[in-house]
Amino acid sequence: MSALLKDPLLKLRPLRESDIDAIMAVERRCYEHPWTPGIFRDSLKVGYHCWGYFLDEKLIGYAVMSVAAGEAHILNICTHPDQRGQGLARRLMMRVINRAREQEVDTVFLEVRSSNRIAQGLYESLGFNEIGMRRGYYPAGQGREDAILFAKVL
């Protein structure tokens, strides 16, 4: 386990609207086509499961998951580029998967860019299986990029 995950200043808590500026700072560093502040605000308003990891009060990772009709959909998971490779995304995934179990979810779904091999490896190591593809799902620098659809039966 990395030193980061043992750091006493690392805290996990539900996200709040007051975190949106910090979320956007990370989102813009990580994505060419980031979510908008309004998408995060709406996710909080409708009661999606929104969790963030904070290191000494600085947001370094977050996850957003919707739950309905026995299914969960991980909509966004992101870690600050400076904190990658230390197990934070795995911990975030485990947190939302456990929340899905608490909500008596049968299956958890997510999409990932076809080019994001690191994330695909993480999801597979957590028991997700590739179940399909969404053609042209993500905006890309030159057109659109396919998404691979993953599912995990709980």
PDB file of C-alpha atoms in Angstrom:
ATOM      1  CA  MET A   1       0.000   0.000   0.000  1.00  0.00           C
ATOM      2  CA  SER A   2       1.322   3.428  -0.880  1.00  0.00           C
ATOM      3  CA  ALA A   3       2.313   6.036   1.660  1.00  0.00           C
ATOM      4  CA  LEU A   4      -0.473   8.264   0.327  1.00  0.00           C
ATOM      5  CA  LEU A   5      -3.175   5.806   1.402  1.00  0.00           C
ATOM      6  CA  LYS A   6      -1.690   5.653   4.910  1.00  0.00           C
ATOM      7  CA  ASP A   7      -1.364   9.445   5.232  1.00  0.00           C
ATOM      8  CA  PRO A   8      -3.396  10.644   8.257  1.00  0.00           C
ATOM      9  CA  LEU A   9      -4.285  13.803   6.292  1.00  0.00           C
ATOM     10  CA  LEU A  10      -6.080  11.740   3.604  1.00  0.00           C
ATOM     11  CA  LYS A  11      -9.831  11.903   4.165  1.00  0.00           C
ATOM     12  CA  LEU A  12     -12.789  10.507   2.230  1.00  0.00           C
ATOM     13  CA  ARG A  13     -16.092  12.332   2.455  1.00  0.00           C
ATOM     14  CA  PRO A  14     -19.227  13.088   0.447  1.00  0.00           C
ATOM     15  CA  LEU A  15     -18.779  15.951  -1.993  1.00  0.00           C
ATOM     16  CA  ARG A  16     -20.696  19.206  -1.528  1.00  0.00           C
ATOM     17  CA  GLU A  17     -21.562  22.091  -3.782  1.00  0.00           C
ATOM     18  CA  SER A  18     -18.786  24.114  -2.141  1.00  0.00           C
ATOM     19  CA  ASP A  19     -16.303  21.590  -3.623  1.00  0.00           C
ATOM     20  CA  ILE A  20     -17.222  22.325  -7.249  1.00  0.00           C
ATOM     21  CA  ASP A  21     -14.362  24.787  -7.863  1.00  0.00           C
ATOM     22  CA  ALA A  22     -11.863  22.212  -6.590  1.00  0.00           C
ATOM     23  CA  ILE A  23     -13.534  19.468  -8.640  1.00  0.00           C
ATOM     24  CA  MET A  24     -13.303  21.615 -11.761  1.00  0.00           C
ATOM     25  CA  ALA A  25      -9.610  22.333 -11.171  1.00  0.00           C
ATOM     26  CA  VAL A  26      -8.902  18.570 -11.203  1.00  0.00           C
ATOM     27  CA  GLU A  27     -11.374  17.866 -14.012  1.00  0.00           C
ATOM     28  CA  ARG A  28      -9.742  20.441 -16.299  1.00  0.00           C
ATOM     29  CA  ARG A  29      -6.271  19.012 -15.623  1.00  0.00           C
ATOM     30  CA  CYS A  30      -7.420  15.512 -16.498  1.00  0.00           C
ATOM     31  CA  TYR A  31      -9.772  15.835 -19.445  1.00  0.00           C
ATOM     32  CA  GLU A  32      -9.693  17.562 -22.793  1.00  0.00           C
ATOM     33  CA  HIS A  33     -13.509  17.680 -22.614  1.00  0.00           C
ATOM     34  CA  PRO A  34     -14.324  18.016 -18.890  1.00  0.00           C
ATOM     35  CA  TRP A  35     -17.731  17.908 -17.316  1.00  0.00           C
ATOM     36  CA  THR A  36     -19.202  21.332 -16.615  1.00  0.00           C
ATOM     37  CA  PRO A  37     -19.797  22.753 -13.134  1.00  0.00           C
ATOM     38  CA  GLY A  38     -23.525  22.423 -13.877  1.00  0.00           C
ATOM     39  CA  ILE A  39     -23.234  18.665 -14.392  1.00  0.00           C
ATOM     40  CA  PHE A  40     -21.575  18.280 -10.994  1.00  0.00           C
ATOM     41  CA  ARG A  41     -24.092  20.627  -9.377  1.00  0.00           C
ATOM     42  CA  ASP A  42     -26.981  18.630 -10.877  1.00  0.00           C
ATOM     43  CA  SER A  43     -25.402  15.338  -9.758  1.00  0.00           C
ATOM     44  CA  LEU A  44     -25.326  16.628  -6.186  1.00  0.00           C
ATOM     45  CA  LYS A  45     -28.884  18.023  -6.371  1.00  0.00           C
ATOM     46  CA  VAL A  46     -30.440  14.767  -7.572  1.00  0.00           C
ATOM     47  CA  GLY A  47     -28.672  12.782  -4.868  1.00  0.00           C
ATOM     48  CA  TYR A  48     -26.078  10.850  -6.829  1.00  0.00           C
ATOM     49  CA  HIS A  49     -23.375   9.246  -4.725  1.00  0.00           C
ATOM     50  CA  CYS A  50     -20.516  11.757  -4.953  1.00  0.00           C
ATOM     51  CA  TRP A  51     -17.352  11.046  -2.960  1.00  0.00           C
ATOM     52  CA  GLY A  52     -14.043  12.830  -2.770  1.00  0.00           C
ATOM     53  CA  TYR A  53     -10.606  12.118  -1.375  1.00  0.00           C
ATOM     54  CA  PHE A  54      -8.931  15.111   0.221  1.00  0.00           C
ATOM     55  CA  LEU A  55      -5.266  15.334   1.199  1.00  0.00           C
ATOM     56  CA  ASP A  56      -4.708  18.096   3.742  1.00  0.00           C
ATOM     57  CA  GLU A  57      -8.026  19.652   2.626  1.00  0.00           C
ATOM     58  CA  LYS A  58      -7.032  19.579  -1.103  1.00  0.00           C
ATOM     59  CA  LEU A  59      -9.242  17.497  -3.401  1.00  0.00           C
ATOM     60  CA  ILE A  60      -7.170  14.798  -5.123  1.00  0.00           C
ATOM     61  CA  GLY A  61      -9.810  12.384  -6.405  1.00  0.00           C
ATOM     62  CA  TYR A  62     -13.539  11.905  -6.754  1.00  0.00           C
ATOM     63  CA  ALA A  63     -16.247   9.571  -8.024  1.00  0.00           C
ATOM     64  CA  VAL A  64     -19.868  10.087  -9.078  1.00  0.00           C
ATOM     65  CA  MET A  65     -22.380   7.208  -9.242  1.00  0.00           C
ATOM     66  CA  SER A  66     -26.104   7.064  -9.915  1.00  0.00           C
ATOM     67  CA  VAL A  67     -28.325   4.314  -8.519  1.00  0.00           C
ATOM     68  CA  ALA A  68     -31.793   3.407  -9.789  1.00  0.00           C
ATOM     69  CA  ALA A  69     -33.922   0.306 -10.346  1.00  0.00           C
ATOM     70  CA  GLY A  70     -31.336  -2.121  -8.987  1.00  0.00           C
ATOM     71  CA  GLU A  71     -28.532  -0.782 -11.171  1.00  0.00           C
ATOM     72  CA  ALA A  72     -25.647   1.581 -10.536  1.00  0.00           C
ATOM     73  CA  HIS A  73     -23.754   3.579 -13.109  1.00  0.00           C
ATOM     74  CA  ILE A  74     -20.330   5.000 -12.310  1.00  0.00           C
ATOM     75  CA  LEU A  75     -20.513   8.260 -14.218  1.00  0.00           C
ATOM     76  CA  ASN A  76     -17.162   9.813 -13.380  1.00  0.00           C
ATOM     77  CA  ILE A  77     -14.043   8.761 -11.545  1.00  0.00           C
ATOM     78  CA  CYS A  78     -10.955  10.915 -11.538  1.00  0.00           C
ATOM     79  CA  THR A  79      -7.685  11.277  -9.669  1.00  0.00           C
ATOM     80  CA  HIS A  80      -5.355  14.245  -9.753  1.00  0.00           C
ATOM     81  CA  PRO A  81      -2.460  13.548 -12.157  1.00  0.00           C
ATOM     82  CA  ASP A  82       0.095  14.081  -9.374  1.00  0.00           C
ATOM     83  CA  GLN A  83      -1.529  11.327  -7.281  1.00  0.00           C
ATOM     84  CA  ARG A  84      -1.949   8.610  -9.899  1.00  0.00           C
ATOM     85  CA  GLY A  85      -0.461   5.153  -9.500  1.00  0.00           C
ATOM     86  CA  GLN A  86      -0.904   5.092  -5.722  1.00  0.00           C
ATOM     87  CA  GLY A  87      -4.140   3.122  -5.439  1.00  0.00           C
ATOM     88  CA  LEU A  88      -6.495   6.063  -5.025  1.00  0.00           C
ATOM     89  CA  ALA A  89      -8.729   5.194  -8.008  1.00  0.00           C
ATOM     90  CA  ARG A  90      -8.984   1.607  -6.747  1.00  0.00           C
ATOM     91  CA  ARG A  91     -10.059   2.875  -3.319  1.00  0.00           C
ATOM     92  CA  LEU A  92     -12.630   5.213  -4.882  1.00  0.00           C
ATOM     93  CA  MET A  93     -14.003   2.374  -6.998  1.00  0.00           C
ATOM     94  CA  MET A  94     -14.245   0.111  -3.962  1.00  0.00           C
ATOM     95  CA  ARG A  95     -16.080   2.853  -2.066  1.00  0.00           C
ATOM     96  CA  VAL A  96     -18.754   3.348  -4.726  1.00  0.00           C
ATOM     97  CA  ILE A  97     -19.101  -0.409  -5.315  1.00  0.00           C
ATOM     98  CA  ASN A  98     -19.679  -0.884  -1.578  1.00  0.00           C
ATOM     99  CA  ARG A  99     -22.255   1.934  -1.630  1.00  0.00           C
ATOM    100  CA  ALA A 100     -23.972   0.155  -4.531  1.00  0.00           C
ATOM    101  CA  ARG A 101     -24.092  -3.072  -2.477  1.00  0.00           C
ATOM    102  CA  GLU A 102     -25.618  -1.127   0.433  1.00  0.00           C
ATOM    103  CA  GLN A 103     -28.312   0.083  -1.993  1.00  0.00           C
ATOM    104  CA  GLU A 104     -29.021  -3.559  -2.993  1.00  0.00           C
ATOM    105  CA  VAL A 105     -27.785  -2.999  -6.544  1.00  0.00           C
ATOM    106  CA  ASP A 106     -27.552  -6.054  -8.795  1.00  0.00           C
ATOM    107  CA  THR A 107     -25.152  -4.704 -11.434  1.00  0.00           C
ATOM    108  CA  VAL A 108     -22.720  -1.785 -11.689  1.00  0.00           C
ATOM    109  CA  PHE A 109     -22.037  -0.299 -15.138  1.00  0.00           C
ATOM    110  CA  LEU A 110     -19.487   2.156 -16.466  1.00  0.00           C
ATOM    111  CA  GLU A 111     -18.020   3.390 -19.744  1.00  0.00           C
ATOM    112  CA  VAL A 112     -14.352   4.020 -20.429  1.00  0.00           C
ATOM    113  CA  ARG A 113     -12.565   5.494 -23.424  1.00  0.00           C
ATOM    114  CA  SER A 114     -11.253   2.761 -25.701  1.00  0.00           C
ATOM    115  CA  SER A 115      -7.811   4.425 -25.479  1.00  0.00           C
ATOM    116  CA  ASN A 116      -7.696   4.358 -21.647  1.00  0.00           C
ATOM    117  CA  ARG A 117      -5.926   1.037 -21.131  1.00  0.00           C
ATOM    118  CA  ILE A 118      -4.861   1.824 -17.552  1.00  0.00           C
ATOM    119  CA  ALA A 119      -8.458   2.363 -16.414  1.00  0.00           C
ATOM    120  CA  GLN A 120      -9.599  -0.749 -18.267  1.00  0.00           C
ATOM    121  CA  GLY A 121      -6.991  -2.788 -16.382  1.00  0.00           C
ATOM    122  CA  LEU A 122      -8.209  -1.366 -13.068  1.00  0.00           C
ATOM    123  CA  TYR A 123     -11.839  -2.200 -13.833  1.00  0.00           C
ATOM    124  CA  GLU A 124     -10.980  -5.737 -14.947  1.00  0.00           C
ATOM    125  CA  SER A 125      -8.937  -6.276 -11.760  1.00  0.00           C
ATOM    126  CA  LEU A 126     -12.034  -5.295  -9.762  1.00  0.00           C
ATOM    127  CA  GLY A 127     -14.179  -7.897 -11.515  1.00  0.00           C
ATOM    128  CA  PHE A 128     -15.741  -5.812 -14.271  1.00  0.00           C
ATOM    129  CA  ASN A 129     -16.289  -7.472 -17.634  1.00  0.00           C
ATOM    130  CA  GLU A 130     -16.507  -5.873 -21.057  1.00  0.00           C
ATOM    131  CA  ILE A 131     -20.095  -6.193 -22.308  1.00  0.00           C
ATOM    132  CA  GLY A 132     -20.262  -3.867 -25.286  1.00  0.00           C
ATOM    133  CA  MET A 133     -19.173  -0.756 -27.079  1.00  0.00           C
ATOM    134  CA  ARG A 134     -20.744   2.659 -27.597  1.00  0.00           C
ATOM    135  CA  ARG A 135     -19.522   4.001 -30.943  1.00  0.00           C
ATOM    136  CA  GLY A 136     -18.544   7.686 -30.937  1.00  0.00           C
ATOM    137  CA  TYR A 137     -19.577   8.118 -27.310  1.00  0.00           C
ATOM    138  CA  TYR A 138     -16.866  10.540 -26.176  1.00  0.00           C
ATOM    139  CA  PRO A 139     -15.827  13.837 -27.764  1.00  0.00           C
ATOM    140  CA  ALA A 140     -12.221  13.760 -28.931  1.00  0.00           C
ATOM    141  CA  GLY A 141      -9.736  16.222 -30.374  1.00  0.00           C
ATOM    142  CA  GLN A 142     -10.500  15.046 -33.895  1.00  0.00           C
ATOM    143  CA  GLY A 143     -14.083  13.786 -33.867  1.00  0.00           C
ATOM    144  CA  ARG A 144     -15.361  11.153 -31.453  1.00  0.00           C
ATOM    145  CA  GLU A 145     -13.944   8.185 -29.521  1.00  0.00           C
ATOM    146  CA  ASP A 146     -15.614   4.872 -28.765  1.00  0.00           C
ATOM    147  CA  ALA A 147     -16.463   3.827 -25.225  1.00  0.00           C
ATOM    148  CA  ILE A 148     -16.137   0.313 -23.899  1.00  0.00           C
ATOM    149  CA  LEU A 149     -19.047  -0.638 -21.653  1.00  0.00           C
ATOM    150  CA  PHE A 150     -18.165  -2.641 -18.545  1.00  0.00           C
ATOM    151  CA  ALA A 151     -20.390  -4.335 -15.991  1.00  0.00           C
ATOM    152  CA  LYS A 152     -19.891  -6.006 -12.639  1.00  0.00           C
ATOM    153  CA  VAL A 153     -22.551  -8.258 -11.152  1.00  0.00           C
ATOM    154  CA  LEU A 154     -22.708  -7.876  -7.364  1.00  0.00           C
TER     155      LEU A 154
END
